[in-house]
Short mmCIF file of C-alpha atoms in Angstrom, two decimals:
data_model
loop_
_atom_site.label_atom_id
_atom_site.label_comp_id
_atom_site.label_asym_id
_atom_site.label_seq_id
_atom_site.Cartn_x
_atom_site.Cartn_y
_atom_site.Cartn_z
CA UNK A 29 80.30 64.03 78.94
CA UNK A 30 82.73 65.01 81.83
CA UNK A 31 80.49 67.71 83.14
CA UNK A 32 77.46 65.57 83.00
CA UNK A 33 79.21 62.84 84.89
CA UNK A 34 80.35 65.65 87.48
CA UNK A 35 76.76 66.78 87.83
CA UNK A 36 75.62 63.26 88.39
CA UNK A 37 78.29 62.17 90.93
CA UNK A 38 79.69 65.19 92.85
CA UNK A 39 81.99 62.74 94.88
CA UNK A 40 84.45 62.75 91.91
CA UNK A 41 85.17 66.48 92.01
CA UNK A 42 87.72 66.43 95.01
CA UNK A 43 89.85 63.90 93.14
CA UNK A 44 90.17 66.02 90.08
CA UNK A 45 93.30 68.29 90.00
CA UNK A 46 93.06 69.76 86.53
CA UNK A 47 90.88 69.68 83.37
CA UNK A 48 91.74 70.74 79.84
CA UNK A 49 88.54 71.15 77.65
CA UNK A 50 89.18 70.97 73.94
CA UNK A 51 86.32 72.32 71.64
CA UNK A 52 83.88 71.25 74.39
CA UNK A 53 80.20 71.31 74.15
CA UNK A 54 79.40 71.69 77.85
CA UNK A 55 77.66 74.71 79.21
CA UNK A 56 78.16 76.17 82.76
CA UNK A 57 74.42 76.98 82.89
CA UNK A 58 73.85 73.31 83.33
CA UNK A 59 75.53 73.67 86.74
CA UNK A 60 73.38 76.46 88.20
CA UNK A 61 71.87 74.25 90.88
CA UNK A 62 75.41 73.04 91.76
CA UNK A 63 77.45 76.28 92.60
CA UNK A 64 80.54 74.11 93.75
CA UNK A 65 80.87 72.54 90.31
CA UNK A 66 80.02 75.69 88.53
CA UNK A 67 82.86 77.51 90.51
CA UNK A 68 85.25 74.67 89.88
CA UNK A 69 84.71 74.83 86.23
CA UNK A 70 85.92 78.40 86.10
CA UNK A 71 88.89 78.25 88.53
CA UNK A 72 92.61 78.22 87.40
CA UNK A 73 92.64 74.40 87.32
CA UNK A 74 90.45 74.40 84.28
CA UNK A 75 91.46 75.59 80.94
CA UNK A 76 89.59 75.55 77.50
CA UNK A 77 91.77 75.06 74.28
CA UNK A 78 89.73 76.01 71.37
CA UNK A 79 90.22 75.53 67.62
CA UNK A 80 90.37 78.73 65.74
CA UNK A 81 87.39 77.44 63.77
CA UNK A 82 85.00 79.58 65.95
CA UNK A 83 82.78 80.94 63.07
CA UNK A 84 82.48 84.34 65.03
CA UNK A 85 83.75 87.80 64.78
CA UNK A 86 87.10 86.44 65.87
CA UNK A 87 87.59 84.08 62.77
CA UNK A 88 87.30 84.41 59.05
CA UNK A 89 86.57 80.63 58.71
CA UNK A 90 83.37 80.17 56.82
CA UNK A 91 81.51 76.95 55.69
CA UNK A 92 80.80 76.20 52.16
CA UNK A 93 77.66 74.60 50.77
CA UNK A 94 79.41 71.23 51.14
CA UNK A 95 80.13 71.82 54.89
CA UNK A 96 83.78 72.18 54.25
CA UNK A 97 85.74 75.08 56.01
CA UNK A 98 86.99 77.97 53.74
CA UNK A 99 89.65 80.08 55.06
CA UNK A 100 90.06 83.47 53.47
CA UNK A 101 93.81 83.31 53.27
CA UNK A 102 94.43 86.81 54.79
CA UNK A 103 97.50 86.21 56.90
CA UNK A 104 96.24 88.83 59.48
CA UNK A 105 93.08 86.71 60.23
CA UNK A 106 92.80 84.91 63.60
CA UNK A 107 91.93 81.75 61.90
CA UNK A 108 95.54 81.70 60.58
CA UNK A 109 97.57 83.62 63.07
CA UNK A 110 96.46 82.52 66.62
CA UNK A 111 99.38 80.61 67.95
CA UNK A 112 98.84 77.57 70.29
CA UNK A 113 98.66 78.65 73.99
CA UNK A 114 97.74 82.27 73.11
CA UNK A 115 95.09 83.69 75.45
CA UNK A 116 91.74 84.30 73.78
CA UNK A 117 89.68 87.38 74.29
CA UNK A 118 86.39 85.96 75.21
CA UNK A 119 83.14 87.79 74.68
CA UNK A 120 79.80 87.76 76.70
CA UNK A 121 78.29 84.83 74.63
CA UNK A 122 81.34 82.75 75.55
CA UNK A 123 81.34 83.62 79.17
CA UNK A 124 77.55 82.88 79.47
CA UNK A 125 78.19 79.46 77.95
CA UNK A 126 81.57 78.36 79.44
CA UNK A 127 82.00 80.85 82.35
CA UNK A 128 85.18 82.81 83.10
CA UNK A 129 87.44 79.80 82.22
CA UNK A 130 90.96 80.55 81.07
CA UNK A 131 90.59 80.13 77.24
CA UNK A 132 93.56 79.51 74.86
CA UNK A 133 93.92 79.15 71.08
CA UNK A 134 94.72 75.65 70.06
CA UNK A 135 96.78 76.84 67.14
CA UNK A 136 94.75 75.29 64.25
CA UNK A 137 91.63 76.31 62.41
CA UNK A 138 90.88 72.65 61.93
CA UNK A 139 88.65 71.23 64.68
CA UNK A 140 90.06 67.70 63.99
CA UNK A 141 93.52 68.99 64.77
CA UNK A 142 92.66 70.98 67.85
CA UNK A 143 93.99 68.47 70.45
CA UNK A 144 97.16 67.72 68.62
CA UNK A 145 97.81 71.48 67.61
CA UNK A 146 97.15 72.51 71.23
CA UNK A 147 99.02 69.55 73.03
CA UNK A 148 101.86 71.76 74.35
CA UNK A 149 99.45 74.21 75.90
CA UNK A 150 97.44 71.33 77.39
CA UNK A 151 100.50 69.56 78.61
CA UNK A 152 101.73 72.71 80.14
CA UNK A 153 98.47 73.26 82.02
CA UNK A 154 98.72 69.65 83.57
CA UNK A 155 102.45 70.04 84.37
CA UNK A 156 101.57 73.39 86.11
CA UNK A 157 98.91 71.80 88.41
CA UNK A 158 101.14 68.67 89.03
CA UNK A 159 103.72 70.92 90.29
CA UNK A 160 101.48 72.82 92.53
CA UNK A 161 100.04 69.53 94.00
CA UNK A 162 103.65 68.15 94.48
CA UNK A 163 104.49 71.43 96.34
CA UNK A 164 101.41 71.23 98.63
CA UNK A 165 102.16 67.51 99.40
CA UNK A 166 105.73 68.50 100.24
CA UNK A 167 104.44 71.31 102.53
CA UNK A 168 101.88 69.25 104.24
CA UNK A 169 104.57 66.41 104.79
CA UNK A 170 106.96 68.96 106.28
CA UNK A 171 104.24 70.34 108.49
CA UNK A 172 103.09 67.07 109.73
CA UNK A 173 106.79 66.13 110.38
CA UNK A 174 107.40 69.20 112.40
CA UNK A 175 104.26 68.74 114.25
CA UNK A 176 105.24 65.22 115.54
CA UNK A 177 108.59 66.46 116.87
#
């Protein structure tokens, strides 16, 4: 939803300081005609926190005939061992869809728990960018005070 709104109203982009996507369904290919937005979605101010339920070579989570996730139970598998905030090694498919966005594990194989399990990684991301903005504002204030003297 957010990417769609940003595509429709580019005036919103300058007011956004940081974004944390969690199991998002957006695709940077939607933004091909808007290179500024496409670049923004891949910068350090954006992070993607994904559940370990990826149904790929990086996960052993499978879906049963009833649509329920089945974990293999092997403690070495990524569906169990990927800690929240740990960097994900993305592949070509991932980068084609989401771009070169910093991607972290949520820390849960359960999609419905991804936001909760990944909350510390998400808050750390926002805190980092809030500190950067505060520092930039402090520098700008000092520069303008020095300029006026």
